[in-house]
Amino acid sequence: CLSIGIAGLLSEASLGAVPVLQGDQSHVPRDCPYGSITKPCQISDDGVVDQDCIVGTTGRPEVLRFQKLFIRAGVKLLFSRDEGVDIKLMANGIKVDGELWVGCEGGLAEAFRGKVLLEFSGAFEDFGDASRWVGFNFHQAGLPDMGMGSVEEMFPKGLVVTNTGRLELHGLPKTSWRYLAATALAGGQAVTLDEDMNWAPGDELVIGSTSTNPGESEVAIIAQVIGREVQLDSKLQFTHAGDYHDRGRPLNAPVGLRSHNIRVRGRMADGTEEAERAAWLACKWAYEQLDGANPSHVRDGCFGGHTIYLQHSTVHVEHAEFTSMGQALIMARYPIHWHLAGNATGQYVRNVSLHSNFQRCATIHGTSDVLLADNVCHDTFGHAFYLEDGIETGNSFHRNLVVSAHPGGSVCTDFQKGGGPRSNVQIGPSGFWITNPDNSFSMNHVVGVGTGYWFTFPVSSIGACGLAPVGPASCSSDQLRGAGGVFGPSRPYFDDLASGFGPDHWWTNQEQARTPVRLFRGNVVSGSHRGIYVDGRVFSSSDAFLSKDLPGGSIPCFGDGCPTCSGPLEGSFTWAPMTFNKSLHPRDRQYRYTANLFEDFYAAHILGYTQLDESRGLWVSGGVILFRGAVFLDTRVVAAAFMDLTGGCARASQEAPPGFTVAFEDSLFLSGPSSDAFFEIYDAGLYVARSRWATTPGTGAQFFVAKPKVAFGGNGNPIYFHESGPLGVFAQDSHSEYFQWALELPGVVNGTSGPLLNIANFEPLAWQSPYIRGSYVYSTDMFGIGSREPCIIAADHASSNPEWGKMAILVSGQKACASYLYETPLRFSCGAAFGGYGLWCGDGVPLSQCPGVVNDARLWYQGLHPWIDAHPPSVGSQPQATTAAEPPSTPQAAEAPAKVTPLSSSAAGFECSFPVPPPVSTPFFWDITCRRGDLGCNADGQHMECRWCNFGLFPSCPSPPPAAGGDSEDDDDKVSEAVREVMWGCVGLLTCGAFCWALQVRRRSRKVAPEVAVNSRSWRSWRLLSELQVVPSSAASCQARAVVPREEKSTQTCAEIERVAPLV
């Protein structure tokens, strides 16, 4: 939310002692005033309610019209809850300083049983006419004013519940939404639900799509209800699945109720249902034409009503309907909106229908401990459920249904992709925009959005210590807040002591990127472009471009540089969950790595049309997430992951390898017509334990269980399977709570009904990469079939096995697997093996002392079966924490790359071919195991857009600031040139010396005994070492340096080098 007083956002935060938060004292007891208030209302023409009264008479419809309605502080306005009451209240704005009651909490006996319509009129131009909006003065109310002073914030066409206000809306109780219990065929005129329904003829329903086409969600009207069967007044246009049972039930179509007897509406036309629907469709068309140059047609045509709840207000809303609400492209104007409300414990919106709205469904902004449960959100624009500034905690989202959230424009991530200024890919909106993991998400269902659940948190723009590629030496107390932050007006508002918090309160000093999710269980996404997305860093909750004629009104910002746009680069954000005492100041916190637990997650029919290669059930950057009991159906790609940039080799489970950021346990993967692969081999490893997969009818020939990401070079982690394989292969599947239901699915091909096919296809690899052997799939038990020996399915350009894969070889048996792993250079993207990438565990605490992680994942791998049997390691088999200075203990483990400052685009003879060369003062890492710099240059240790050369045309890297008292750039260039000349001179001398030495060796080899002659392979070893200008004096130093020759054809080992070294 962007406060109208935008200048106030820049005001200085108040300083001083922090008062103790007083909990929920602002909330009055939930006493029901009906019975004690019987006086009929006599409201004056100016719309002021200044004494307790009640409106509404049974059997006599009433229409109340006011320009503005004011309920004074301490005054209660009640709507009679008798049956037969029919009230229509029309106003440009309603300001609730007192209390507005429409029914009471307590079920049918206490609910409002008549009909009421709260309708708001107005247009965008009303901002310029004070007679047509209600206002609120934060300063006069004793709240932080953020520089507004005596200026009122304007709220046209809406309902404002102020700091002294209370809103109680309690409609007739009805079931909000359920799942189908039988498939409803296109052309049919009835649906069967999974329980008896209390709906009524004339009620409107939305039935969610169960295909990859979100447009197959449809609206129906009830003709009759008989138990679980609901008969409709017209035929269905599409088929909706309903035959999944037991654990498969969330794969059925959800059916939500759109109608309630309490209605809150923004009037857009003449008030008839047909005209209001036409106005919404016109708004949808305007959104589809939206560009950054001319947003007025959206702003004017999509200007609905809104409700807003301020700090210390009290709000309880249930069984109500909100439609034509939200004001497009204007921040802080949403259908449901807690605005900078602070602690709102006990408040809720539940069993509410929000449909045909213009901006979002519900926004929680600067607010904690709210309950949003059993709500139906259908047809809106932009992110549906929105945690705005990242400060929000303790809120619970339970059993909410989202169907069809269309691209919006208030923030950049609200849209997907378009031409011109919208050319960057956002793949929004989301069903749930999650900027703080310290909230609960359970049993929600999302259909037809860009991204189901989008996790991205506010982090500091200054090198986040432990969350960006910086080493422990650069960590300081000032940077500890780099793992968290606060967007937008929440920062100045809650830094102000008048809010009851202050700059030293834990709530304003959160570390979201180190906080595990409070609860994520039973959530579902279907018919969408992406399932879960943990990535896409944004820098603000609002854009810097403001309308000239409306303070706080936002012009859409669609360029890559907009602060609300998520960058196109993968890994722009990371999540490193830890346990710590958040009540302490960041400098005093102690951290221990932990894992996120995502239970019973479902993703079905995930296939995007905007950016196909981004369509996955889940993409995780960091996160360290254990998925337990997950189910995936007909998803283009189930999972891919990026490494955790903290550098800690944390584990997603006790069994998972360190550094693998995603693990699956007891999970089920079902292919379908849209499926390309279950698992994408990429930077971060995926661990799959006690899980099953099967193919369903319609699965295409292109499907494989695992594929590398397109053009992937292989320098990552493998897919690691343990006690996992085709459904039905393991005897316990027939009585497993996780898998038994799937064995009964019609047409499923599993381990008992067909051969095991299509494990891995390595065709998409970048075959010119030197790391191809690092791309493989490993199973501890041959996927549960045959001999159940360990096996590896690895990349091989010249080989294909129709049973196992394409461009793949099968390595089976303990010794063969051990040999393959022994000869394959490990490329683990964490710990010391990744060059000291952000090794950190608290203020000045080295990673070697950080509980819960290992410094070097290679030490863990040495204890793996079958490695330990064939090649006993020199270290113990248990995971250990070591310091980065310890040398690797296996020959193939590469030494951490040295950080050097190049004098040009090459250093010490190693060429680094950047498409856009970095400035001469920009440091980069050289990876000695790479060939000719093709993959080995890491430009700048901090700016993610500058990482690897030849992986795309990234912008040039910014130069780091010069050190205090440092030389000018001209002086640097002079020094660089001088050093370069010296270096090349050394290269020449070394080359000449090597040549002369080679001649001496040749002469000597004719005279010495054969046993000391240098054979051709040893000579080749020396020649390659000379090229690298690295001459180890022993095999031990060879192992320590882990030199890999530059020639691709070489298979040189340290054992051969040992025969050459004594001659040096």
Coordinates of N, CA, C and O in Angstrom, one line a residue, residues 639-763:
A639 N 10.2 -30.4 -10.9 CA 11.1 -29.7 -10.0 C 12.4 -29.4 -10.6 O 13.0 -30.2 -11.3
A640 N 13.0 -28.2 -10.3 CA 14.3 -27.8 -10.6 C 14.7 -26.9 -9.5 O 13.9 -26.2 -8.9
A641 N 16.1 -26.8 -9.2 CA 16.5 -26.0 -8.1 C 17.8 -25.3 -8.3 O 18.6 -25.8 -9.1
F642 N 18.0 -24.2 -7.7 CA 19.3 -23.5 -7.7 C 19.9 -23.5 -6.3 O 19.2 -23.6 -5.3
M643 N 21.2 -23.5 -6.2 CA 21.9 -23.7 -5.0 C 21.6 -22.5 -4.0 O 21.3 -21.4 -4.4
D644 N 21.8 -22.9 -2.7 CA 21.7 -21.9 -1.7 C 23.0 -21.0 -1.6 O 24.1 -21.5 -1.4
L645 N 22.8 -19.7 -1.9 CA 24.0 -18.9 -2.0 C 24.6 -18.5 -0.7 O 25.5 -17.7 -0.6
T646 N 24.1 -19.0 0.4 CA 24.8 -18.7 1.7 C 26.1 -19.5 1.8 O 26.9 -19.2 2.6
G647 N 26.2 -20.5 0.9 CA 27.4 -21.3 0.9 C 27.4 -22.4 1.9 O 28.3 -23.3 1.9
G648 N 26.5 -22.5 2.8 CA 26.4 -23.6 3.8 C 25.8 -24.8 3.1 O 24.8 -24.7 2.4
C649 N 26.4 -25.9 3.3 CA 25.9 -27.2 2.8 C 24.8 -27.7 3.7 O 25.0 -28.8 4.3
A650 N 23.7 -27.1 3.8 CA 22.6 -27.5 4.6 C 21.8 -28.7 3.9 O 22.0 -28.9 2.8
R651 N 21.0 -29.4 4.7 CA 20.3 -30.5 4.2 C 18.8 -30.3 4.4 O 18.3 -29.8 5.4
A652 N 18.1 -30.8 3.4 CA 16.6 -30.7 3.4 C 16.0 -31.8 4.3 O 14.9 -31.7 4.7
S653 N 16.8 -32.8 4.6 CA 16.4 -33.9 5.5 C 17.7 -34.5 6.1 O 18.8 -34.3 5.5
Q654 N 17.5 -35.3 7.1 CA 18.7 -36.0 7.7 C 19.4 -36.9 6.7 O 20.6 -37.1 6.7
E655 N 18.6 -37.5 5.8 CA 19.1 -38.5 4.8 C 19.7 -37.8 3.6 O 20.5 -38.4 2.9
A656 N 19.3 -36.6 3.3 CA 19.6 -36.0 2.0 C 21.1 -35.5 2.0 O 21.6 -35.2 3.1
P657 N 21.7 -35.5 0.9 CA 23.1 -35.0 0.8 C 23.1 -33.6 1.2 O 22.2 -32.8 0.9
P658 N 24.2 -33.1 1.8 CA 24.3 -31.7 2.0 C 24.4 -30.9 0.7 O 25.0 -31.3 -0.2
G659 N 23.8 -29.7 0.7 CA 23.8 -28.9 -0.5 C 22.7 -29.2 -1.4 O 22.5 -28.4 -2.4
F660 N 21.9 -30.2 -1.2 CA 20.7 -30.5 -2.0 C 19.6 -29.7 -1.4 O 19.2 -29.9 -0.3
T661 N 19.1 -28.7 -2.1 CA 18.2 -27.7 -1.5 C 16.7 -28.2 -1.5 O 15.9 -27.6 -0.9
V662 N 16.4 -29.3 -2.3 CA 15.1 -29.8 -2.3 C 15.1 -31.3 -2.1 O 16.0 -32.0 -2.7
A663 N 14.3 -31.8 -1.2 CA 14.1 -33.3 -1.0 C 12.7 -33.7 -1.0 O 11.8 -32.9 -0.6
F664 N 12.4 -34.9 -1.5 CA 11.0 -35.4 -1.6 C 11.0 -36.7 -0.7 O 11.9 -37.5 -0.9
E665 N 10.0 -36.8 0.1 CA 9.8 -38.1 0.8 C 8.3 -38.5 0.6 O 7.5 -37.6 0.7
D666 N 8.1 -39.8 0.4 CA 6.7 -40.3 0.4 C 5.9 -39.5 -0.6 O 4.7 -39.2 -0.4
S667 N 6.5 -39.2 -1.8 CA 5.8 -38.3 -2.7 C 5.5 -39.2 -4.0 O 6.1 -40.2 -4.3
L668 N 4.5 -38.7 -4.8 CA 4.0 -39.4 -5.9 C 4.0 -38.5 -7.1 O 3.6 -37.3 -7.1
F669 N 4.6 -39.0 -8.3 CA 4.7 -38.3 -9.5 C 4.0 -39.0 -10.6 O 4.3 -40.1 -11.0
L670 N 3.0 -38.4 -11.2 CA 2.1 -39.0 -12.2 C 2.3 -38.1 -13.5 O 2.0 -36.9 -13.4
S671 N 2.7 -38.7 -14.6 CA 2.8 -38.0 -15.8 C 1.5 -37.8 -16.5 O 0.5 -38.3 -16.0
G672 N 1.5 -37.0 -17.6 CA 0.3 -36.8 -18.3 C 0.7 -36.2 -19.7 O 1.8 -36.1 -20.0
P673 N -0.3 -35.8 -20.4 CA 0.0 -35.2 -21.8 C 0.9 -34.0 -21.8 O 1.6 -33.8 -22.8
S674 N 1.0 -33.3 -20.7 CA 1.8 -32.1 -20.7 C 3.2 -32.4 -20.2 O 4.1 -31.5 -20.2
S675 N 3.5 -33.6 -19.7 CA 4.7 -33.9 -19.0 C 5.9 -34.0 -19.9 O 5.8 -34.6 -21.0
D676 N 7.0 -33.3 -19.6 CA 8.2 -33.4 -20.3 C 9.2 -34.2 -19.4 O 10.0 -35.0 -19.9
A677 N 9.3 -33.9 -18.1 CA 10.2 -34.6 -17.2 C 9.7 -34.4 -15.8 O 9.0 -33.3 -15.5
F678 N 10.0 -35.3 -14.9 CA 9.7 -35.1 -13.5 C 10.7 -34.2 -12.9 O 10.4 -33.2 -12.2
F679 N 12.0 -34.5 -13.1 CA 13.1 -33.8 -12.5 C 14.1 -33.2 -13.5 O 14.4 -33.9 -14.4
E680 N 14.4 -32.0 -13.2 CA 15.3 -31.3 -14.1 C 16.7 -31.2 -13.4 O 16.9 -30.7 -12.3
I681 N 17.7 -31.8 -14.1 CA 19.1 -31.8 -13.6 C 19.7 -30.4 -13.7 O 19.8 -29.9 -14.9
Y682 N 20.0 -29.8 -12.6 CA 20.5 -28.4 -12.7 C 21.5 -28.2 -11.6 O 22.0 -29.1 -11.0
D683 N 21.7 -26.9 -11.2 CA 22.8 -26.6 -10.2 C 22.6 -27.3 -8.9 O 23.6 -27.8 -8.3
A684 N 21.4 -27.3 -8.3 CA 21.2 -27.8 -7.0 C 20.7 -29.3 -7.2 O 19.8 -29.5 -8.0
G685 N 21.1 -30.2 -6.3 CA 20.7 -31.5 -6.4 C 19.2 -31.7 -5.9 O 18.8 -30.9 -5.1
L686 N 18.6 -32.8 -6.3 CA 17.3 -33.1 -5.9 C 17.4 -34.5 -5.3 O 17.9 -35.4 -5.9
Y687 N 16.9 -34.7 -4.0 CA 16.9 -35.9 -3.3 C 15.5 -36.5 -3.3 O 14.6 -35.8 -2.8
V688 N 15.4 -37.7 -3.7 CA 14.0 -38.4 -3.8 C 14.1 -39.7 -3.0 O 14.8 -40.6 -3.4
A689 N 13.4 -39.7 -1.9 CA 13.4 -40.9 -1.0 C 12.0 -41.4 -0.8 O 11.0 -40.7 -0.6
R690 N 11.9 -42.8 -0.9 CA 10.6 -43.5 -0.6 C 9.5 -42.9 -1.4 O 8.4 -42.8 -0.9
S691 N 9.7 -42.6 -2.6 CA 8.7 -42.0 -3.5 C 8.5 -42.9 -4.7 O 9.3 -43.8 -5.0
R692 N 7.4 -42.6 -5.5 CA 7.0 -43.4 -6.6 C 6.6 -42.5 -7.8 O 6.2 -41.4 -7.6
W693 N 6.7 -43.2 -9.0 CA 6.1 -42.5 -10.1 C 5.4 -43.5 -11.1 O 5.6 -44.7 -11.0
A694 N 4.6 -42.9 -11.9 CA 3.8 -43.7 -12.9 C 3.4 -42.9 -14.0 O 3.3 -41.6 -13.9
T695 N 3.2 -43.5 -15.2 CA 2.7 -42.8 -16.3 C 1.2 -43.0 -16.5 O 0.6 -44.1 -16.1
T696 N 0.5 -42.0 -16.9 CA -1.0 -42.0 -17.1 C -1.3 -41.9 -18.6 O -0.4 -41.5 -19.4
P697 N -2.5 -42.2 -19.0 CA -2.9 -42.2 -20.4 C -2.6 -40.8 -21.0 O -2.9 -39.8 -20.4
G698 N -2.1 -40.8 -22.2 CA -1.8 -39.6 -22.9 C -0.4 -39.1 -22.8 O 0.0 -38.1 -23.4
T699 N 0.4 -39.7 -21.9 CA 1.8 -39.3 -21.8 C 2.5 -39.4 -23.1 O 2.5 -40.4 -23.7
G700 N 3.2 -38.4 -23.5 CA 3.9 -38.3 -24.8 C 5.2 -39.0 -24.8 O 5.8 -39.3 -23.8
A701 N 5.7 -39.3 -26.0 CA 7.0 -40.0 -26.2 C 8.2 -39.1 -25.7 O 9.3 -39.7 -25.5
Q702 N 8.0 -37.8 -25.6 CA 9.0 -36.9 -25.1 C 9.3 -37.1 -23.6 O 10.3 -36.5 -23.1
F703 N 8.5 -37.7 -22.9 CA 8.6 -37.8 -21.5 C 9.7 -38.7 -21.0 O 9.9 -39.8 -21.5
F704 N 10.5 -38.2 -20.0 CA 11.5 -38.9 -19.3 C 11.4 -38.6 -17.8 O 11.0 -37.5 -17.4
V705 N 11.8 -39.5 -16.9 CA 11.8 -39.2 -15.5 C 12.7 -38.0 -15.2 O 12.4 -37.1 -14.4
A706 N 13.9 -37.9 -15.8 CA 14.8 -36.9 -15.6 C 15.5 -36.4 -16.8 O 15.8 -37.2 -17.8
K707 N 15.7 -35.0 -16.9 CA 16.4 -34.4 -18.0 C 17.2 -33.3 -17.5 O 16.8 -32.6 -16.5
P708 N 18.3 -33.0 -18.1 CA 19.0 -31.8 -17.7 C 18.3 -30.5 -18.2 O 17.6 -30.6 -19.2
K709 N 18.5 -29.4 -17.5 CA 18.0 -28.2 -18.0 C 18.6 -27.9 -19.4 O 19.8 -28.2 -19.6
V710 N 17.9 -27.3 -20.3 CA 18.4 -27.1 -21.6 C 19.6 -26.3 -21.6 O 19.7 -25.2 -20.9
A711 N 20.7 -26.8 -22.3 CA 22.0 -26.1 -22.4 C 22.7 -26.1 -21.1 O 23.7 -25.4 -20.9
F712 N 22.3 -27.0 -20.2 CA 23.1 -27.1 -18.9 C 24.4 -27.8 -19.1 O 24.5 -28.7 -19.9
G713 N 25.5 -27.2 -18.5 CA 26.8 -27.7 -18.7 C 27.2 -28.9 -17.8 O 28.3 -29.4 -17.9
G714 N 26.4 -29.3 -16.8 CA 26.7 -30.4 -16.0 C 27.4 -30.1 -14.7 O 27.8 -31.0 -14.0
N715 N 27.8 -28.9 -14.5 CA 28.5 -28.5 -13.3 C 27.6 -28.2 -12.1 O 27.6 -27.2 -11.5
G716 N 26.8 -29.2 -11.8 CA 25.9 -29.1 -10.7 C 25.8 -30.4 -9.8 O 26.8 -31.1 -9.7
N717 N 24.7 -30.7 -9.3 CA 24.5 -31.8 -8.5 C 23.5 -32.8 -9.2 O 22.6 -32.4 -9.9
P718 N 23.6 -34.1 -8.9 CA 22.7 -35.1 -9.6 C 21.3 -35.2 -9.0 O 21.0 -34.5 -8.0
I719 N 20.5 -36.0 -9.6 CA 19.3 -36.5 -9.0 C 19.6 -37.7 -8.2 O 20.2 -38.7 -8.8
Y720 N 19.3 -37.8 -6.9 CA 19.7 -38.9 -6.1 C 18.4 -39.6 -5.6 O 17.6 -39.0 -4.9
F721 N 18.3 -40.9 -5.9 CA 17.1 -41.7 -5.6 C 17.5 -42.7 -4.5 O 18.5 -43.4 -4.6
H722 N 16.6 -42.8 -3.5 CA 16.8 -43.8 -2.5 C 15.4 -44.4 -2.2 O 14.5 -43.7 -1.8
E723 N 15.4 -45.7 -2.3 CA 14.1 -46.5 -2.1 C 13.0 -45.9 -2.9 O 11.9 -45.8 -2.4
S724 N 13.3 -45.5 -4.1 CA 12.3 -44.8 -5.0 C 12.3 -45.5 -6.3 O 13.3 -45.9 -6.8
G725 N 11.1 -45.6 -6.9 CA 11.0 -46.2 -8.2 C 9.6 -46.2 -8.7 O 8.7 -45.5 -8.2
P726 N 9.3 -47.0 -9.8 CA 8.0 -47.0 -10.4 C 6.9 -47.5 -9.3 O 7.2 -48.4 -8.5
L727 N 5.7 -46.9 -9.4 CA 4.6 -47.3 -8.6 C 4.4 -48.8 -8.7 O 4.3 -49.3 -9.9
G728 N 4.3 -49.5 -7.6 CA 3.9 -50.9 -7.7 C 5.1 -51.9 -7.6 O 5.0 -53.1 -7.3
V729 N 6.3 -51.4 -7.8 CA 7.5 -52.2 -7.7 C 7.8 -52.7 -6.3 O 8.2 -53.8 -6.1
F730 N 7.5 -51.8 -5.4 CA 7.8 -52.1 -4.0 C 6.5 -52.7 -3.4 O 5.4 -52.2 -3.6
A731 N 6.7 -53.8 -2.7 CA 5.5 -54.6 -2.2 C 4.6 -53.8 -1.3 O 3.4 -53.9 -1.2
Q732 N 5.2 -52.8 -0.5 CA 4.4 -52.1 0.4 C 3.5 -51.1 -0.2 O 2.6 -50.5 0.5
D733 N 3.6 -50.9 -1.5 CA 2.8 -49.9 -2.2 C 1.3 -50.2 -2.1 O 0.4 -49.3 -2.0
S734 N 1.0 -51.5 -2.1 CA -0.4 -51.9 -2.1 C -1.2 -51.5 -0.8 O -2.4 -51.5 -0.8
H735 N -0.5 -51.3 0.2 CA -1.1 -50.9 1.5 C -0.6 -49.6 2.1 O -0.8 -49.3 3.2
S736 N 0.1 -48.8 1.2 CA 0.7 -47.6 1.7 C -0.4 -46.5 1.6 O -1.1 -46.3 0.7
E737 N -0.4 -45.7 2.7 CA -1.4 -44.5 2.7 C -1.0 -43.5 1.6 O -1.9 -42.8 1.2
Y738 N 0.2 -43.5 1.2 CA 0.6 -42.5 0.2 C 0.4 -43.0 -1.2 O 0.1 -42.1 -2.1
F739 N 0.4 -44.3 -1.5 CA 0.4 -44.8 -2.9 C -0.7 -45.7 -3.3 O -1.0 -45.9 -4.4
Q740 N -1.4 -46.3 -2.3 CA -2.4 -47.3 -2.6 C -3.5 -46.8 -3.5 O -3.9 -47.5 -4.4
W741 N -3.9 -45.6 -3.2 CA -5.0 -45.0 -4.0 C -4.7 -44.9 -5.5 O -5.5 -45.0 -6.4
A742 N -3.4 -44.6 -5.8 CA -3.0 -44.4 -7.2 C -2.9 -45.7 -8.0 O -3.0 -45.7 -9.2
L743 N -2.7 -46.9 -7.3 CA -2.7 -48.1 -8.0 C -4.1 -48.4 -8.6 O -4.1 -49.2 -9.6
E744 N -5.1 -47.8 -8.1 CA -6.4 -48.1 -8.6 C -6.9 -47.1 -9.8 O -8.0 -47.2 -10.3
L745 N -6.0 -46.2 -10.1 CA -6.3 -45.2 -11.2 C -6.4 -45.9 -12.5 O -5.6 -46.8 -12.9
P746 N -7.4 -45.7 -13.3 CA -7.6 -46.3 -14.6 C -6.4 -45.9 -15.6 O -6.1 -44.8 -15.7
G747 N -5.9 -46.9 -16.2 CA -4.9 -46.7 -17.3 C -3.5 -46.4 -16.8 O -2.6 -46.1 -17.6
V748 N -3.2 -46.4 -15.5 CA -1.9 -46.0 -15.0 C -0.9 -47.2 -15.3 O -1.2 -48.3 -15.0
V749 N 0.2 -46.8 -15.9 CA 1.3 -47.8 -16.2 C 2.3 -47.7 -15.1 O 2.9 -46.7 -14.9
N750 N 2.4 -48.8 -14.3 CA 3.3 -48.8 -13.2 C 4.2 -50.0 -13.2 O 4.2 -50.7 -14.2
G751 N 5.0 -50.2 -12.2 CA 5.9 -51.3 -12.2 C 5.4 -52.6 -12.3 O 6.1 -53.6 -12.6
T752 N 4.1 -52.8 -12.0 CA 3.5 -54.1 -12.1 C 2.8 -54.4 -13.4 O 2.4 -55.5 -13.7
S753 N 2.6 -53.3 -14.2 CA 1.8 -53.5 -15.4 C 2.6 -53.2 -16.7 O 2.1 -53.3 -17.8
G754 N 3.8 -52.8 -16.5 CA 4.6 -52.5 -17.7 C 6.1 -52.3 -17.4 O 6.5 -52.3 -16.2
P755 N 6.9 -52.3 -18.4 CA 8.4 -52.2 -18.2 C 8.8 -50.8 -17.7 O 8.0 -49.8 -17.9
L756 N 10.0 -50.8 -17.2 CA 10.5 -49.5 -16.7 C 11.2 -48.8 -17.9 O 12.2 -49.4 -18.4
L757 N 10.7 -47.7 -18.3 CA 11.2 -47.0 -19.5 C 11.5 -45.5 -19.1 O 11.0 -45.0 -18.2
N758 N 12.4 -45.0 -20.0 CA 12.5 -43.5 -20.0 C 13.0 -42.9 -18.7 O 12.3 -42.0 -18.1
I759 N 14.1 -43.4 -18.1 CA 14.6 -42.8 -16.9 C 15.2 -41.5 -17.1 O 14.9 -40.5 -16.5
A760 N 16.2 -41.4 -18.1 CA 16.9 -40.1 -18.3 C 17.2 -39.9 -19.7 O 17.5 -40.8 -20.5
N761 N 17.1 -38.6 -20.1 CA 17.4 -38.2 -21.5 C 18.4 -37.0 -21.4 O 18.0 -35.9 -20.9
F762 N 19.6 -37.2 -21.8 CA 20.6 -36.2 -21.7 C 20.8 -35.4 -22.9 O 21.8 -34.6 -23.0
E763 N 19.9 -35.5 -23.9 CA 20.1 -34.8 -25.1 C 20.2 -33.2 -24.9 O 20.9 -32.6 -25.7

